[in-house]
Amino acid sequence: MMTFNGDDSPRVGDRVFMGNELLAEIARQAPGLPPMWCYLSAGTTGRLLGWRGETRAIVDIDDVDRRLVVYVSAGQVARAGMASRAA
């Protein structure tokens, strides 16, 4: 699991990457739909759109055929291009 402190934490609009493979909850297109999940491999990148509470990051994933917005644990995302990456 990745951990980081104050200045290392990604901010809204930052490019981010997933340091570990994980299952991410796909953002629902309409209220009342059941939850759906997708596998994201380690190194997947995207853009941080915001936060869902204090523990879930909302990320727009790069390099997919259509827009894919997912919710992931805040500890699973880090700023892309950071010098030190914990795995």
Short mmCIF file of N, CA, C and O in Angstrom, two decimals:
data_model
loop_
_atom_site.label_atom_id
_atom_site.label_comp_id
_atom_site.label_asym_id
_atom_site.label_seq_id
_atom_site.Cartn_x
_atom_site.Cartn_y
_atom_site.Cartn_z
N MET A 1 0.84 -1.18 0.00
CA MET A 1 0.00 0.00 0.00
C MET A 1 0.88 1.24 0.00
O MET A 1 1.92 1.28 0.62
N MET A 2 0.46 2.25 -0.70
CA MET A 2 1.22 3.48 -0.79
C MET A 2 0.79 4.43 0.32
O MET A 2 -0.37 4.53 0.64
N THR A 3 1.77 5.10 0.90
CA THR A 3 1.45 6.13 1.87
C THR A 3 2.23 7.37 1.51
O THR A 3 3.30 7.30 0.92
N PHE A 4 1.67 8.51 1.85
CA PHE A 4 2.38 9.75 1.59
C PHE A 4 1.92 10.78 2.60
O PHE A 4 0.92 10.63 3.27
N ASN A 5 2.69 11.85 2.71
CA ASN A 5 2.34 12.89 3.67
C ASN A 5 2.03 14.19 2.95
O ASN A 5 2.22 14.29 1.75
N GLY A 6 1.54 15.15 3.66
CA GLY A 6 1.12 16.46 3.18
C GLY A 6 1.47 16.87 1.77
O GLY A 6 0.62 16.83 0.90
N ASP A 7 2.69 17.26 1.50
CA ASP A 7 3.05 17.81 0.19
C ASP A 7 3.08 16.77 -0.91
O ASP A 7 3.02 17.11 -2.08
N ASP A 8 3.21 15.48 -0.56
CA ASP A 8 3.25 14.43 -1.57
C ASP A 8 1.86 14.01 -2.03
O ASP A 8 1.72 13.32 -3.03
N SER A 9 0.82 14.39 -1.29
CA SER A 9 -0.54 13.98 -1.64
C SER A 9 -0.99 14.62 -2.94
O SER A 9 -0.76 15.80 -3.17
N PRO A 10 -1.64 13.84 -3.80
CA PRO A 10 -2.12 14.42 -5.06
C PRO A 10 -3.25 15.41 -4.80
O PRO A 10 -4.01 15.28 -3.85
N ARG A 11 -3.33 16.41 -5.66
CA ARG A 11 -4.37 17.43 -5.58
C ARG A 11 -5.27 17.33 -6.80
O ARG A 11 -4.86 16.79 -7.84
N VAL A 12 -6.47 17.87 -6.69
CA VAL A 12 -7.42 17.86 -7.81
C VAL A 12 -6.74 18.43 -9.05
O VAL A 12 -6.10 19.48 -8.98
N GLY A 13 -6.86 17.73 -10.16
CA GLY A 13 -6.25 18.14 -11.42
C GLY A 13 -4.90 17.52 -11.69
O GLY A 13 -4.41 17.54 -12.82
N ASP A 14 -4.26 16.92 -10.68
CA ASP A 14 -2.95 16.29 -10.85
C ASP A 14 -3.05 15.01 -11.67
O ASP A 14 -4.05 14.30 -11.60
N ARG A 15 -2.00 14.72 -12.42
CA ARG A 15 -1.85 13.41 -13.06
C ARG A 15 -1.47 12.45 -11.96
O ARG A 15 -0.61 12.76 -11.13
N VAL A 16 -2.11 11.28 -11.90
CA VAL A 16 -1.84 10.31 -10.85
C VAL A 16 -1.60 8.93 -11.46
O VAL A 16 -1.91 8.69 -12.62
N PHE A 17 -1.02 8.04 -10.67
CA PHE A 17 -0.82 6.66 -11.09
C PHE A 17 -1.18 5.74 -9.94
O PHE A 17 -1.16 6.15 -8.78
N MET A 18 -1.54 4.50 -10.28
CA MET A 18 -1.84 3.47 -9.28
C MET A 18 -0.57 2.64 -9.10
O MET A 18 -0.08 2.05 -10.05
N GLY A 19 -0.05 2.60 -7.91
CA GLY A 19 1.20 1.88 -7.66
C GLY A 19 1.04 0.38 -7.57
O GLY A 19 2.00 -0.35 -7.73
N ASN A 20 -0.18 -0.08 -7.33
CA ASN A 20 -0.46 -1.52 -7.20
C ASN A 20 -1.64 -1.87 -8.08
O ASN A 20 -2.46 -1.02 -8.41
N GLU A 21 -1.76 -3.16 -8.43
CA GLU A 21 -2.97 -3.58 -9.14
C GLU A 21 -4.12 -3.55 -8.13
O GLU A 21 -3.93 -3.75 -6.94
N LEU A 22 -5.33 -3.26 -8.64
CA LEU A 22 -6.47 -3.14 -7.74
C LEU A 22 -7.78 -3.28 -8.48
O LEU A 22 -7.83 -3.20 -9.71
N LEU A 23 -8.84 -3.51 -7.72
CA LEU A 23 -10.20 -3.47 -8.25
C LEU A 23 -10.75 -2.11 -7.88
O LEU A 23 -10.71 -1.71 -6.73
N ALA A 24 -11.27 -1.39 -8.87
CA ALA A 24 -11.80 -0.05 -8.64
C ALA A 24 -13.29 -0.04 -8.93
O ALA A 24 -13.76 -0.68 -9.87
N GLU A 25 -14.03 0.72 -8.13
CA GLU A 25 -15.46 0.88 -8.36
C GLU A 25 -15.67 1.88 -9.49
O GLU A 25 -15.12 2.98 -9.46
N ILE A 26 -16.46 1.50 -10.49
CA ILE A 26 -16.75 2.39 -11.61
C ILE A 26 -17.85 3.36 -11.19
O ILE A 26 -18.85 2.95 -10.60
N ALA A 27 -17.66 4.64 -11.49
CA ALA A 27 -18.68 5.64 -11.18
C ALA A 27 -19.96 5.31 -11.94
O ALA A 27 -19.92 4.99 -13.13
N ARG A 28 -21.08 5.39 -11.28
CA ARG A 28 -22.37 5.03 -11.89
C ARG A 28 -22.85 6.13 -12.82
O ARG A 28 -22.68 7.31 -12.57
N GLN A 29 -23.48 5.71 -13.91
CA GLN A 29 -24.00 6.64 -14.91
C GLN A 29 -25.37 7.18 -14.54
O GLN A 29 -25.79 8.20 -15.05
N ALA A 30 -26.09 6.47 -13.65
CA ALA A 30 -27.43 6.90 -13.22
C ALA A 30 -27.66 6.40 -11.79
O ALA A 30 -27.15 5.35 -11.41
N PRO A 31 -28.44 7.13 -11.00
CA PRO A 31 -28.73 6.68 -9.63
C PRO A 31 -29.45 5.33 -9.64
O PRO A 31 -30.23 5.03 -10.54
N GLY A 32 -29.18 4.53 -8.62
CA GLY A 32 -29.88 3.26 -8.48
C GLY A 32 -29.25 2.08 -9.20
O GLY A 32 -29.68 0.94 -9.01
N LEU A 33 -28.26 2.32 -10.03
CA LEU A 33 -27.58 1.20 -10.71
C LEU A 33 -26.72 0.45 -9.70
O LEU A 33 -26.18 1.05 -8.77
N PRO A 34 -26.56 -0.86 -9.88
CA PRO A 34 -25.71 -1.62 -8.95
C PRO A 34 -24.24 -1.25 -9.15
O PRO A 34 -23.85 -0.80 -10.23
N PRO A 35 -23.42 -1.46 -8.12
CA PRO A 35 -22.00 -1.16 -8.27
C PRO A 35 -21.35 -2.08 -9.30
O PRO A 35 -21.72 -3.24 -9.42
N MET A 36 -20.40 -1.54 -10.04
CA MET A 36 -19.61 -2.32 -11.01
C MET A 36 -18.14 -2.06 -10.69
O MET A 36 -17.78 -0.99 -10.21
N TRP A 37 -17.30 -3.05 -11.00
CA TRP A 37 -15.90 -2.98 -10.67
C TRP A 37 -15.06 -3.26 -11.90
O TRP A 37 -15.50 -3.95 -12.81
N CYS A 38 -13.85 -2.74 -11.92
CA CYS A 38 -12.91 -3.06 -13.01
C CYS A 38 -11.52 -3.25 -12.41
O CYS A 38 -11.19 -2.70 -11.38
N TYR A 39 -10.74 -4.06 -13.09
CA TYR A 39 -9.36 -4.33 -12.70
C TYR A 39 -8.47 -3.24 -13.30
O TYR A 39 -8.57 -2.93 -14.48
N LEU A 40 -7.60 -2.67 -12.47
CA LEU A 40 -6.60 -1.71 -12.95
C LEU A 40 -5.22 -2.27 -12.61
O LEU A 40 -4.96 -2.63 -11.46
N SER A 41 -4.37 -2.36 -13.60
CA SER A 41 -3.02 -2.89 -13.36
C SER A 41 -2.14 -1.82 -12.73
O SER A 41 -2.40 -0.63 -12.83
N ALA A 42 -1.09 -2.28 -12.07
CA ALA A 42 -0.13 -1.35 -11.48
C ALA A 42 0.44 -0.46 -12.59
O ALA A 42 0.71 -0.92 -13.69
N GLY A 43 0.58 0.80 -12.31
CA GLY A 43 1.11 1.74 -13.28
C GLY A 43 0.04 2.45 -14.11
O GLY A 43 0.36 3.32 -14.90
N THR A 44 -1.24 2.08 -13.91
CA THR A 44 -2.32 2.78 -14.61
C THR A 44 -2.29 4.25 -14.23
O THR A 44 -2.06 4.60 -13.08
N THR A 45 -2.52 5.12 -15.21
CA THR A 45 -2.48 6.56 -14.96
C THR A 45 -3.84 7.20 -15.23
O THR A 45 -4.70 6.62 -15.89
N GLY A 46 -4.00 8.40 -14.72
CA GLY A 46 -5.23 9.15 -14.92
C GLY A 46 -5.11 10.54 -14.35
O GLY A 46 -4.01 11.00 -14.03
N ARG A 47 -6.24 11.21 -14.21
CA ARG A 47 -6.27 12.56 -13.64
C ARG A 47 -7.21 12.56 -12.45
O ARG A 47 -8.32 12.06 -12.52
N LEU A 48 -6.76 13.14 -11.34
CA LEU A 48 -7.57 13.22 -10.13
C LEU A 48 -8.66 14.27 -10.33
O LEU A 48 -8.37 15.45 -10.54
N LEU A 49 -9.92 13.83 -10.28
CA LEU A 49 -11.05 14.74 -10.46
C LEU A 49 -11.55 15.32 -9.15
O LEU A 49 -12.16 16.39 -9.14
N GLY A 50 -11.35 14.61 -8.06
CA GLY A 50 -11.83 15.08 -6.77
C GLY A 50 -11.76 13.99 -5.73
O GLY A 50 -11.13 12.95 -5.92
N TRP A 51 -12.45 14.24 -4.61
CA TRP A 51 -12.45 13.31 -3.49
C TRP A 51 -13.88 12.97 -3.12
O TRP A 51 -14.76 13.81 -3.16
N ARG A 52 -14.10 11.74 -2.77
CA ARG A 52 -15.40 11.26 -2.28
C ARG A 52 -15.18 10.97 -0.80
O ARG A 52 -14.66 9.93 -0.42
N GLY A 53 -15.56 11.92 0.03
CA GLY A 53 -15.21 11.83 1.44
C GLY A 53 -13.72 12.06 1.59
O GLY A 53 -13.10 12.73 0.77
N GLU A 54 -13.13 11.50 2.64
CA GLU A 54 -11.70 11.67 2.86
C GLU A 54 -10.87 10.48 2.41
O GLU A 54 -9.65 10.56 2.37
N THR A 55 -11.54 9.38 2.06
CA THR A 55 -10.78 8.16 1.81
C THR A 55 -10.85 7.64 0.38
O THR A 55 -10.16 6.68 0.05
N ARG A 56 -11.64 8.26 -0.49
CA ARG A 56 -11.80 7.75 -1.85
C ARG A 56 -11.44 8.84 -2.86
O ARG A 56 -11.98 9.94 -2.81
N ALA A 57 -10.55 8.50 -3.78
CA ALA A 57 -10.17 9.41 -4.86
C ALA A 57 -11.05 9.13 -6.07
O ALA A 57 -11.36 7.97 -6.37
N ILE A 58 -11.44 10.18 -6.78
CA ILE A 58 -12.21 10.05 -8.02
C ILE A 58 -11.23 10.31 -9.15
O ILE A 58 -10.66 11.40 -9.26
N VAL A 59 -11.01 9.29 -10.00
CA VAL A 59 -9.96 9.36 -11.02
C VAL A 59 -10.55 9.07 -12.40
O VAL A 59 -11.29 8.10 -12.57
N ASP A 60 -10.19 9.91 -13.37
CA ASP A 60 -10.52 9.69 -14.79
C ASP A 60 -9.34 8.94 -15.39
O ASP A 60 -8.24 9.49 -15.50
N ILE A 61 -9.54 7.68 -15.77
CA ILE A 61 -8.46 6.80 -16.23
C ILE A 61 -8.07 7.13 -17.67
O ILE A 61 -8.93 7.36 -18.53
N ASP A 62 -6.77 7.12 -17.94
CA ASP A 62 -6.23 7.38 -19.28
C ASP A 62 -6.29 6.12 -20.15
O ASP A 62 -6.37 5.00 -19.64
N ASP A 63 -6.20 6.34 -21.46
CA ASP A 63 -6.00 5.27 -22.45
C ASP A 63 -7.07 4.18 -22.45
O ASP A 63 -6.77 2.99 -22.50
N VAL A 64 -8.33 4.59 -22.40
CA VAL A 64 -9.44 3.66 -22.56
C VAL A 64 -10.32 4.18 -23.69
O VAL A 64 -10.29 5.36 -24.03
N ASP A 65 -11.12 3.29 -24.30
CA ASP A 65 -11.92 3.66 -25.46
C ASP A 65 -12.97 4.73 -25.15
O ASP A 65 -13.29 5.55 -25.99
N ARG A 66 -13.53 4.66 -23.96
CA ARG A 66 -14.52 5.67 -23.56
C ARG A 66 -14.11 6.20 -22.21
O ARG A 66 -13.23 5.64 -21.56
N ARG A 67 -14.73 7.27 -21.76
CA ARG A 67 -14.36 7.85 -20.47
C ARG A 67 -14.65 6.84 -19.36
O ARG A 67 -15.72 6.26 -19.29
N LEU A 68 -13.68 6.63 -18.50
CA LEU A 68 -13.82 5.71 -17.38
C LEU A 68 -13.43 6.46 -16.11
O LEU A 68 -12.27 6.82 -15.92
N VAL A 69 -14.43 6.71 -15.26
CA VAL A 69 -14.20 7.38 -13.98
C VAL A 69 -14.40 6.34 -12.90
O VAL A 69 -15.41 5.63 -12.89
N VAL A 70 -13.43 6.24 -12.00
CA VAL A 70 -13.47 5.23 -10.95
C VAL A 70 -13.22 5.86 -9.59
O VAL A 70 -12.67 6.96 -9.48
N TYR A 71 -13.63 5.13 -8.55
CA TYR A 71 -13.34 5.50 -7.17
C TYR A 71 -12.30 4.51 -6.65
O TYR A 71 -12.48 3.30 -6.77
N VAL A 72 -11.21 5.02 -6.09
CA VAL A 72 -10.18 4.16 -5.52
C VAL A 72 -9.78 4.70 -4.15
O VAL A 72 -9.95 5.88 -3.86
N SER A 73 -9.24 3.83 -3.34
CA SER A 73 -8.76 4.23 -2.03
C SER A 73 -7.68 5.30 -2.18
O SER A 73 -6.81 5.20 -3.05
N ALA A 74 -7.74 6.30 -1.34
CA ALA A 74 -6.77 7.40 -1.42
C ALA A 74 -5.34 6.91 -1.29
O ALA A 74 -4.42 7.47 -1.88
N GLY A 75 -5.14 5.81 -0.56
CA GLY A 75 -3.79 5.27 -0.38
C GLY A 75 -3.25 4.56 -1.61
O GLY A 75 -2.08 4.19 -1.64
N GLN A 76 -4.06 4.38 -2.64
CA GLN A 76 -3.63 3.68 -3.85
C GLN A 76 -3.20 4.61 -4.97
O GLN A 76 -2.78 4.14 -6.02
N VAL A 77 -3.34 5.92 -4.79
CA VAL A 77 -2.96 6.85 -5.85
C VAL A 77 -1.83 7.75 -5.38
O VAL A 77 -1.73 8.08 -4.20
N ALA A 78 -0.97 8.10 -6.31
CA ALA A 78 0.13 9.02 -6.04
C ALA A 78 0.31 9.92 -7.24
O ALA A 78 -0.09 9.56 -8.35
N ARG A 79 0.90 11.07 -7.03
CA ARG A 79 1.17 11.98 -8.14
C ARG A 79 2.08 11.31 -9.15
O ARG A 79 3.09 10.72 -8.79
N ALA A 80 1.75 11.40 -10.41
CA ALA A 80 2.60 10.84 -11.47
C ALA A 80 3.88 11.65 -11.52
O ALA A 80 3.87 12.87 -11.38
N GLY A 81 4.99 10.96 -11.72
CA GLY A 81 6.27 11.64 -11.84
C GLY A 81 6.95 11.95 -10.52
O GLY A 81 7.97 12.62 -10.50
N MET A 82 6.41 11.45 -9.40
CA MET A 82 7.05 11.67 -8.12
C MET A 82 8.38 10.93 -8.07
O MET A 82 8.51 9.84 -8.61
N ALA A 83 9.38 11.53 -7.44
CA ALA A 83 10.70 10.91 -7.39
C ALA A 83 10.70 9.64 -6.56
O ALA A 83 11.33 8.65 -6.93
N SER A 84 10.01 9.62 -5.43
CA SER A 84 10.00 8.42 -4.60
C SER A 84 8.61 7.81 -4.62
O SER A 84 7.62 8.46 -4.33
N ARG A 85 8.56 6.55 -4.98
CA ARG A 85 7.30 5.83 -5.07
C ARG A 85 7.37 4.62 -4.15
O ARG A 85 8.28 3.82 -4.27
N ALA A 86 6.38 4.50 -3.28
CA ALA A 86 6.32 3.31 -2.42
C ALA A 86 5.38 2.30 -3.05
O ALA A 86 4.39 2.67 -3.63
N ALA A 87 5.69 1.04 -2.93
CA ALA A 87 4.82 0.00 -3.50
C ALA A 87 4.28 -0.90 -2.42
O ALA A 87 4.77 -0.98 -1.36
#
